[in-house]
Coordinates of C-alpha atoms and ligand atoms in Angstrom, one line a residue:
X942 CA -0.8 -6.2 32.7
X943 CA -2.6 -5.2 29.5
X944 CA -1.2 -2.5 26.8
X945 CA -3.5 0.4 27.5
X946 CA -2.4 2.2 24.6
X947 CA -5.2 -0.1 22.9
X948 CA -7.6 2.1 24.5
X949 CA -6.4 5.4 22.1
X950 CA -7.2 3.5 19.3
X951 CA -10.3 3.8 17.0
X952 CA -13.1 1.0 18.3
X953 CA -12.1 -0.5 14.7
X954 CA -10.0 -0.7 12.2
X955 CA -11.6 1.6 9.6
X956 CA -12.5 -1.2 6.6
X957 CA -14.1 -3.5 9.5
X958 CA -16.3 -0.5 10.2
X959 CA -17.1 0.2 6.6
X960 CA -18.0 -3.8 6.4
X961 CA -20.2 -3.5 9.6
X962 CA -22.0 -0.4 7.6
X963 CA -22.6 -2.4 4.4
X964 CA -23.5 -5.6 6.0
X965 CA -26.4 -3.7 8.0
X966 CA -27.3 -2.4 4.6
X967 CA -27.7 -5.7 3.0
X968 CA -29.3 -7.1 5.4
X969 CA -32.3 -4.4 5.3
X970 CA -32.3 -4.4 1.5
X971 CA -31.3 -8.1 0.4
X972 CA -32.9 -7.2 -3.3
X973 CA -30.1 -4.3 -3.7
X974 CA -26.9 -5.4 -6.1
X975 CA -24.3 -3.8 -3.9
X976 CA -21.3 -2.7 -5.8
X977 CA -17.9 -2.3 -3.9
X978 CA -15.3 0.1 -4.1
X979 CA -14.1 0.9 -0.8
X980 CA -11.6 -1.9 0.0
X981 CA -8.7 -2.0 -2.3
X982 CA -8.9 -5.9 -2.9
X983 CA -8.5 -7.4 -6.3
X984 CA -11.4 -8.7 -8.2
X985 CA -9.4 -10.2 -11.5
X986 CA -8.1 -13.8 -10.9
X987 CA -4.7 -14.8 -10.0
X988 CA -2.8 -15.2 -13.6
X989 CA -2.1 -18.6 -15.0
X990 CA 1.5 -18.4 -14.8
X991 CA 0.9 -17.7 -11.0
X992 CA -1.3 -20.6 -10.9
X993 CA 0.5 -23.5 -12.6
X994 CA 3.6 -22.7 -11.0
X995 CA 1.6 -22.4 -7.5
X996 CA 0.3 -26.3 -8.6
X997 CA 3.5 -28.0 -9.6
X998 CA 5.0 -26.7 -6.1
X999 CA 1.8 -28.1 -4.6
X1000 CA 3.9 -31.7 -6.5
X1001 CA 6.6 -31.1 -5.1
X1002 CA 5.2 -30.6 -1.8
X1003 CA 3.6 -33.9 -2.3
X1004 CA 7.0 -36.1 -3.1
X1005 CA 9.5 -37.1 -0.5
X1006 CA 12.2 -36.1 -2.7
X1007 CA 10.8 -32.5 -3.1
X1008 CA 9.1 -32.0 -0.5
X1009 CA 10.0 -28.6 1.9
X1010 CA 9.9 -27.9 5.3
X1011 CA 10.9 -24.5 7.2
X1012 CA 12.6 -22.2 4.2
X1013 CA 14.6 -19.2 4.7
X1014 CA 12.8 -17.0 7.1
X1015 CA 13.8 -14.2 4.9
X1016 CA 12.5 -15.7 1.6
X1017 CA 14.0 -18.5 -1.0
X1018 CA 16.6 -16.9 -3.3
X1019 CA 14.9 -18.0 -6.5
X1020 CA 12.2 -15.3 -5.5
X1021 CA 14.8 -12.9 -3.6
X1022 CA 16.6 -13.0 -7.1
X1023 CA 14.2 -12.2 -9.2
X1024 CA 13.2 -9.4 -7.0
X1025 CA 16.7 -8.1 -7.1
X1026 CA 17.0 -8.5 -11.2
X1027 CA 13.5 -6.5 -11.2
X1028 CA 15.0 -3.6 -9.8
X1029 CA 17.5 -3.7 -11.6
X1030 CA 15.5 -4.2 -15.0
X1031 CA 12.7 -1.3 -13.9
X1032 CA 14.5 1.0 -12.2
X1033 CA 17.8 0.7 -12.9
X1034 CA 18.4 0.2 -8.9
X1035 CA 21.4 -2.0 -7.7
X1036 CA 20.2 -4.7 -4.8
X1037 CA 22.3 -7.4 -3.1
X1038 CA 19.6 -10.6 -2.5
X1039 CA 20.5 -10.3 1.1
X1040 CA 18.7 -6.8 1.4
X1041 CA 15.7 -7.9 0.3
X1042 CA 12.8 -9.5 2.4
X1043 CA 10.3 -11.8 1.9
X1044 CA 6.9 -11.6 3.8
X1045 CA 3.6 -12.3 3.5
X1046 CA 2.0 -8.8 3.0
X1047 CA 3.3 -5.2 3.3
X1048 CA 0.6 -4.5 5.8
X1049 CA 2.6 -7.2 8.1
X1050 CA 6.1 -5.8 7.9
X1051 CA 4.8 -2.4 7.9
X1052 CA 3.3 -2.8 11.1
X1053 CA 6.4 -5.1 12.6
X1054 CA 9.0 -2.5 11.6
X1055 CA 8.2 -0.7 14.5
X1056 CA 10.1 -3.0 16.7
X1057 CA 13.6 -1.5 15.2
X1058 CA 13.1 1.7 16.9
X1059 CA 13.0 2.7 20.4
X1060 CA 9.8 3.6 22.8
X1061 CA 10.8 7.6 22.5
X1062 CA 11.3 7.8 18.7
X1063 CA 9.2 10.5 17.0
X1064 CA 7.3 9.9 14.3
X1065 CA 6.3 11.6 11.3
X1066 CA 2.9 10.7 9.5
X1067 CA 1.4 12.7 6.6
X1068 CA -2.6 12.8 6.7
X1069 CA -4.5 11.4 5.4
X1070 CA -2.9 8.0 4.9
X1071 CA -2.8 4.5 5.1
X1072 CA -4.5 4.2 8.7
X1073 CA -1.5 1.0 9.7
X1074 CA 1.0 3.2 10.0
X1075 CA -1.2 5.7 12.6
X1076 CA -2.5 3.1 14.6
X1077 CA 0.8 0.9 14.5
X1078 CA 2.5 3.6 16.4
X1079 CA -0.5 4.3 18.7
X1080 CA -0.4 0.3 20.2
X1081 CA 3.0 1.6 21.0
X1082 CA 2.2 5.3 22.4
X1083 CA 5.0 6.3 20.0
X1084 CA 5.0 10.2 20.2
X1085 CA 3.1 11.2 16.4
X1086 CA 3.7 14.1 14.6
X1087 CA 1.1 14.8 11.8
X1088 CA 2.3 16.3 8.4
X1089 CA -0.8 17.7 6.5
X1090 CA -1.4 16.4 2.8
X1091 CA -4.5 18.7 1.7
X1092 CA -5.4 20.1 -1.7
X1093 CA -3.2 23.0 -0.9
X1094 CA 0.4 20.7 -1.4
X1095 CA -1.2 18.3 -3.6
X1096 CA -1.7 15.8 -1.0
X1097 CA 2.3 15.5 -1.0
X1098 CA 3.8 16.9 1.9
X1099 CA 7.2 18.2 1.8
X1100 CA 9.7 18.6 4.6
X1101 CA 8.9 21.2 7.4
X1102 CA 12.3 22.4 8.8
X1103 CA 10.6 23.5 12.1
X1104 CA 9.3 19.7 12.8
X1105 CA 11.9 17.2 14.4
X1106 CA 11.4 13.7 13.7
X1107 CA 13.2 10.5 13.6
X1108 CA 11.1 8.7 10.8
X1109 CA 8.9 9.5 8.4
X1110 CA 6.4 7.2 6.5
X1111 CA 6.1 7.8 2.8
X1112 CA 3.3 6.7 0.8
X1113 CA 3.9 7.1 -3.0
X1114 CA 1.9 5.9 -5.4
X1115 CA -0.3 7.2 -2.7
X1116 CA -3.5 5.3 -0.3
X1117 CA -5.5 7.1 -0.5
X1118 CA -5.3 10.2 -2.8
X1119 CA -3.4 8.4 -5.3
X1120 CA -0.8 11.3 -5.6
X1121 CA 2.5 10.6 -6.8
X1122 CA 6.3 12.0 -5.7
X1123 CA 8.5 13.2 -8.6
X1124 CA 11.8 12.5 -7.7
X1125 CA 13.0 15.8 -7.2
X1126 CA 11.1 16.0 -4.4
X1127 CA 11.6 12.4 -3.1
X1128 CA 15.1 13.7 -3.5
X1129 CA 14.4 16.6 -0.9
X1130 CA 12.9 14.0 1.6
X1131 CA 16.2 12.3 0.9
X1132 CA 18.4 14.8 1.4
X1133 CA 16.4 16.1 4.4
X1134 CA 16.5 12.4 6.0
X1135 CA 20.4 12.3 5.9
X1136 CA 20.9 15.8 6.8
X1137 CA 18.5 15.0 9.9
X1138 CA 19.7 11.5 11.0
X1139 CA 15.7 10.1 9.5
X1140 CA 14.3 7.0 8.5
X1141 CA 12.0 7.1 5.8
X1142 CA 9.6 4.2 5.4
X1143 CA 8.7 4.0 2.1
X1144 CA 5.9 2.4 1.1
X1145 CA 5.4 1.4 -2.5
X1146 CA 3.0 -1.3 -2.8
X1147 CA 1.4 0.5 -5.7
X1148 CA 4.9 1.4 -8.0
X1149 CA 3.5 -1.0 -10.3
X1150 CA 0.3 1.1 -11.5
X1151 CA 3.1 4.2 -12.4
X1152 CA 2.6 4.9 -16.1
X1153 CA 4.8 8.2 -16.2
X1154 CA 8.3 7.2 -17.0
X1155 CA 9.7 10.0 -15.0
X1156 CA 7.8 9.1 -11.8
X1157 CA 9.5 6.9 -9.6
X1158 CA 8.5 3.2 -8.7
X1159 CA 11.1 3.0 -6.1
X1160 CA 12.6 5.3 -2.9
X1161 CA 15.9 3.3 -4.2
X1162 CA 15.8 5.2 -7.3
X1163 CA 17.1 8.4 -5.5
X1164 CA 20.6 8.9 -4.7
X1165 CA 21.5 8.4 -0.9
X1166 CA 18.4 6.5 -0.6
X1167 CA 20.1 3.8 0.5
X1168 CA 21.8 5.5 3.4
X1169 CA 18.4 6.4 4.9
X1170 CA 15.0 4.3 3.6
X1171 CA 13.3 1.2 4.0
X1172 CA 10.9 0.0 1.2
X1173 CA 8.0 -2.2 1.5
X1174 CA 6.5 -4.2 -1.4
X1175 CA 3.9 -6.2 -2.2
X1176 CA 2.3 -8.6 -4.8
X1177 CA -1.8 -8.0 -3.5
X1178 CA -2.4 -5.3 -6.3
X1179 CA 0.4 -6.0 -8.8
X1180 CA -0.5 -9.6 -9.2
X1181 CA -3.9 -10.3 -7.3
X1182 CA -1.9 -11.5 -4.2
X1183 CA -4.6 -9.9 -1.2
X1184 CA -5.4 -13.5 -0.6
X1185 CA -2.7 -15.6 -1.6
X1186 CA -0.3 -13.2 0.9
X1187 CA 3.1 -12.2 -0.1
X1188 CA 4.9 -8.9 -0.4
X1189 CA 9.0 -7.5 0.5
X1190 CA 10.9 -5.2 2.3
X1191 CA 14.0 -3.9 1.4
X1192 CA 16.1 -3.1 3.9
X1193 CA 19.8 -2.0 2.3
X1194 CA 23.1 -2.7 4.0
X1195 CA 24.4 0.6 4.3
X1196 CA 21.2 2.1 6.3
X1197 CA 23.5 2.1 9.9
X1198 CA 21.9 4.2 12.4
X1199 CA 23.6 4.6 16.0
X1200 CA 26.1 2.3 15.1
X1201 CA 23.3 -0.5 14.6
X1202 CA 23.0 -2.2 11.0
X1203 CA 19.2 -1.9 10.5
X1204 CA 19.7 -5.1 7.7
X1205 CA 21.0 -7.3 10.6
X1206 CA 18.3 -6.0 13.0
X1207 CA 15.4 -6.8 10.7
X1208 CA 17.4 -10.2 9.9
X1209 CA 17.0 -11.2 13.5
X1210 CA 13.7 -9.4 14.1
X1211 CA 12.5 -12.0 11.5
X1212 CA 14.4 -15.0 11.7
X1213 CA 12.8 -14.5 15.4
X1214 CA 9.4 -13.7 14.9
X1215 CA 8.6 -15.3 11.3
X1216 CA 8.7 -18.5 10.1
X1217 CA 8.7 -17.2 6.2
X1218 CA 6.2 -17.2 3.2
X1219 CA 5.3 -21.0 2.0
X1220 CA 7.2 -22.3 -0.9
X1221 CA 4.3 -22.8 -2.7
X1222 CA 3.5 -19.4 -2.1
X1223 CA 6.8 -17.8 -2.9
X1224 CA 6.8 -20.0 -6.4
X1225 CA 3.8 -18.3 -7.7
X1226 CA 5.2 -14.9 -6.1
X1227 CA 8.9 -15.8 -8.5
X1228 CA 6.0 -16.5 -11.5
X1229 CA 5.1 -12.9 -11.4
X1230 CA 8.5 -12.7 -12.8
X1231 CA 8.6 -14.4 -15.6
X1232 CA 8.1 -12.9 -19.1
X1233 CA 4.5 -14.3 -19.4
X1234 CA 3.8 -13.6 -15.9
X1235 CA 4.7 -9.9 -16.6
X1236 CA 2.3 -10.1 -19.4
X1237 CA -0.3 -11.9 -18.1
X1238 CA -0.1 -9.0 -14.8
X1239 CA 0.2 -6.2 -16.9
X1240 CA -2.7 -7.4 -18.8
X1241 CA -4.8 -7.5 -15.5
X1242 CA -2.8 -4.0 -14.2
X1243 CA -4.3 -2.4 -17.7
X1244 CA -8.1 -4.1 -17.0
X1245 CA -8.1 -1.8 -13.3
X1246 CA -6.4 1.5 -15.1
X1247 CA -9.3 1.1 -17.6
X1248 CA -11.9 1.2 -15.1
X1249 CA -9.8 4.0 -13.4
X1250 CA -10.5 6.3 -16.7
X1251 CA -14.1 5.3 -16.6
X1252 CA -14.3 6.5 -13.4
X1253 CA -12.3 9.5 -13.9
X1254 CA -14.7 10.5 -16.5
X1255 CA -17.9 10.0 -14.8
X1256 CA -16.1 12.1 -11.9
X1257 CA -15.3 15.2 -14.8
X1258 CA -19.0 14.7 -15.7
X1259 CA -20.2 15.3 -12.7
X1260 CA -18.0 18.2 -11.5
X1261 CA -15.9 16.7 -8.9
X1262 CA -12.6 17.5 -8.1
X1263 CA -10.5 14.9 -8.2
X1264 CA -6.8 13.2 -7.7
X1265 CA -5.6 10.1 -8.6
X1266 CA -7.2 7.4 -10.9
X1267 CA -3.6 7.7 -13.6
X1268 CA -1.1 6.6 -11.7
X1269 CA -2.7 4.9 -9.1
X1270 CA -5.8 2.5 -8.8
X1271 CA -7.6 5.1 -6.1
X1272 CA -9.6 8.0 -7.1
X1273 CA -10.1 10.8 -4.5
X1274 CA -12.5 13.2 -4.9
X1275 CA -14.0 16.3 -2.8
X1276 CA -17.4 15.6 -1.4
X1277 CA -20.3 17.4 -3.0
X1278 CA -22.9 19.7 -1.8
X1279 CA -19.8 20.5 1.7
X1280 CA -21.2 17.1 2.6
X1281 CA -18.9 15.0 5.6
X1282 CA -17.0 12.3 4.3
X1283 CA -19.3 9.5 6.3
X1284 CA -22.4 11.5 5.3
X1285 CA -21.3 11.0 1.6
X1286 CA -20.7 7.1 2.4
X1287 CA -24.1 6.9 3.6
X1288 CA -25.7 8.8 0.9
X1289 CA -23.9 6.7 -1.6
X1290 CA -24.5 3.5 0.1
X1291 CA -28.4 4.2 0.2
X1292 CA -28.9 5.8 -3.2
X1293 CA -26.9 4.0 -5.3
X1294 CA -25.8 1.4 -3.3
X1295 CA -22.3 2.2 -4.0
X1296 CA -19.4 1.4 -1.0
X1297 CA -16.4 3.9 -1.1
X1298 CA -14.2 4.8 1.6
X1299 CA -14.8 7.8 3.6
X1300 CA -11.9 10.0 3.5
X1301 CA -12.0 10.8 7.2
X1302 CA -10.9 7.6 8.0
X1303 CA -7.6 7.8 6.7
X1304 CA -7.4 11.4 9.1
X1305 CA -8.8 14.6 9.9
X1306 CA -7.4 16.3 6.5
X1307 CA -9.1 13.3 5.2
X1308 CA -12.5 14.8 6.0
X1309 CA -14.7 15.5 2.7
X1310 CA -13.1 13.7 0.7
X1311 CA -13.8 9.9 -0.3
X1312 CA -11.9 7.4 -1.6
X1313 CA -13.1 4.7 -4.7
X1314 CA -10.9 2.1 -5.8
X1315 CA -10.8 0.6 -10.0
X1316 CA -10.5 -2.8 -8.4
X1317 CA -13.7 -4.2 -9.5
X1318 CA -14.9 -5.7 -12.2
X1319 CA -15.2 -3.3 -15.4
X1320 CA -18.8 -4.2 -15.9
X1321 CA -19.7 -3.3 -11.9
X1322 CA -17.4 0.0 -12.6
X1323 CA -19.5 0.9 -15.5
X1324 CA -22.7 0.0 -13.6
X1325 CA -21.4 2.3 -10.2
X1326 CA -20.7 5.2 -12.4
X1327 CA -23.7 5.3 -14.1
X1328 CA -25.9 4.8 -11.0
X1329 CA -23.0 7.9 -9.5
X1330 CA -24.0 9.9 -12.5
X1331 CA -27.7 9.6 -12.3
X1332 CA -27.9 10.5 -8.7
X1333 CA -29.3 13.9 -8.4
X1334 CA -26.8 15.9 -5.9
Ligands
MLT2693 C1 -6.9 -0.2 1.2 O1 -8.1 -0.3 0.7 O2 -6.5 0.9 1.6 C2 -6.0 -1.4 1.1 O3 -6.6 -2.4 0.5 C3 -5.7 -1.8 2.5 C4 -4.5 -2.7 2.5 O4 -3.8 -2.8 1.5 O5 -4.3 -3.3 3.5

């Protein structure tokens, strides 16, 4: 009767652990300022453009004549639009409305994809990563092959000829080493894909912290992408969305595997499943848009790279080895001193009252490394790193 697969997983997801940690820590010293950097959630408010366009669709959802009831399951076209015209305007990539998706998170449709493929599918996962798409495919006993990231490769695994898979997650702007693909080797992955009948999932829910022009934002970007990828997107770290919701999938047209249009199949997955983003919601989302929006976002973006080079200073200081923290709001460094990734979280946590993540928990490749994020506020990032840099290793 019950899914047993439940039982492989960890007891908990890994930030609910990490919370369990820090809220036993608090508890036994409530005098201690606890500064967090473990959980990539936005600290900066939501932008004002965001916010009056979010409170005149709150009008219109007061008024008869305005008011809205179920939308589009797949999004309004105002805010599929402006998606389409971004692409377009960032990355020079050609979308049809129609291929893009409107949800509320990338974690959501991320997880959900899995219902396109079949029970025997095989799957490709670097480590470490993300830990939805692991644990996605674990509920479903999907058969998981590991592709190591590791200092070796630069946490940016390339194809393996030897290893047969049908799909492939991708994680670039990468959570949680912060690496970046160039597009020559995205192109290999493409290439490799189509030459292999794969799916890639791409995730790119941090293209927007991408300062190096030749870096790609987008899978889309790469020729023949569109024959073979799926993108997710999403507003949390571009535009403060983690609790507001909304993010977007694109699924293109021409992606037909087995004779099956994957665009249709995801149309009916969620015109099934989901009853679509609220309007008032998907307003603020189409604000994001606009040119002051893309000021006011940038403006915050800029606030989170600043504390990234703060950090990434302290780390130099101190000797640590680390990626990320330019292109990417995560900085992943080596332990020190050989110490375990969770034995570094708990010597953090109780000398300097510092919450990071634990590399480990994002897989075994993971271990020894930990994770902080330049999503909090610059004066705690200043205060973190000099409590970090005082701390006697
Ligand atoms: C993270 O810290 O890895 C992210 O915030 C998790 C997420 O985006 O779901």
């Amino acid at each position: 009767m019950i899914n047993n697969n439940y039982k492989n997983l960890k007891d908990s997801y890994l930030f609910s652990d990490i919370a369990k940690r820090v809220a036993s820590f608090t508890s036994a010293n409530p005098d201690k300022k606890v500064i967090r950097m473990g959980i990539g959630d936005v600290t900066l408010p939501l932008c004002t453009s965001v916010v009056n366009a979010m409170k005149s669709a709150c009008d219109e959802m007061s008024n008869a004549a305005t008011f809205k009831g179920y939308g589009p399951e797949q999004g309004y076209d105002f805010l599929r639009n402006a998606i389409v015209d971004y692409y377009k305007e960032q990355d020079n990539v050609e979308l049809a409305a129609d291929e893009v998706f409107i949800s509320d998170g990338a974690k959501s449709d991320i997880g959900n994809i899995t219902d396109l493929f079949s029970d025997d599918v095989n799957i490709l996962i670097p480590d470490p990563v993300y830990p939805v798409y692991v644990d996605s495919n674990i509920m479903l006993n999907r058969n998981i092959i590991l592709a190591d990231a590791n200092e070796e490769n630069g946490f940016l695994p390339m194809p393996d000829q030897s290893v047969k898979a049908d799909i492939v997650y991708l994680c670039s702007p990468n959570n949680p080493t912060g690496a970046v693909y160039t597009k020559e080797q995205l192109k290999i992955w493409v290439d490799y894909a189509k030459t292999n009948n794969m799916i890639i999932l791409f995730d790119a829910a941090y293209e927007s912290f991408i300062v190096d022009k030749d870096l790609p934002r987008s899978i889309f970007e790469i020729e023949g992408a569109k024959e073979c990828a799926i993108e997710f997107c999403s507003f949390s770290k571009t535009a403060g969305f983690t609790g507001t919701r909304c993010g977007y999938t694109v699924v293109p047209k021409s992606l037909v595997v087995e004779g099956m249009n994957l665009n249709k199949m995801w149309l009916r997955r969620q015109t099934t499943k989901f009853n679509g983003v609220p309007y008032i919601v998907q307003k603020g989302a189409y604000a994001v848009f606009t040119s002051e929006g893309q000021k006011e976002i940038r403006a915050n973006i800029d606030t989170y790279r600043e504390n990234a080079k703060i950090m990434a200073e302290t780390l130099t200081a101190k000797g640590f080895k680390f990626t990320g923290g330019i292109n990417s709001p995560y900085l992943w460094f080596k332990c020190p001193n050989n110490m375990g990734s969770w034995e570094f979280f708990d010597f953090l946590l109780n000398n300097a009252a510092v919450v990071g993540t634990p590399g480990a928990g994002f897989g075994k490749n993971g271990e020894g490394w930990f994770r902080l994020t330049a999503f909090g506020s610059k004066e705690n990032t200043i205060e973190a790193m000099d409590r970090l840099s005082k701390l006697t290793l």
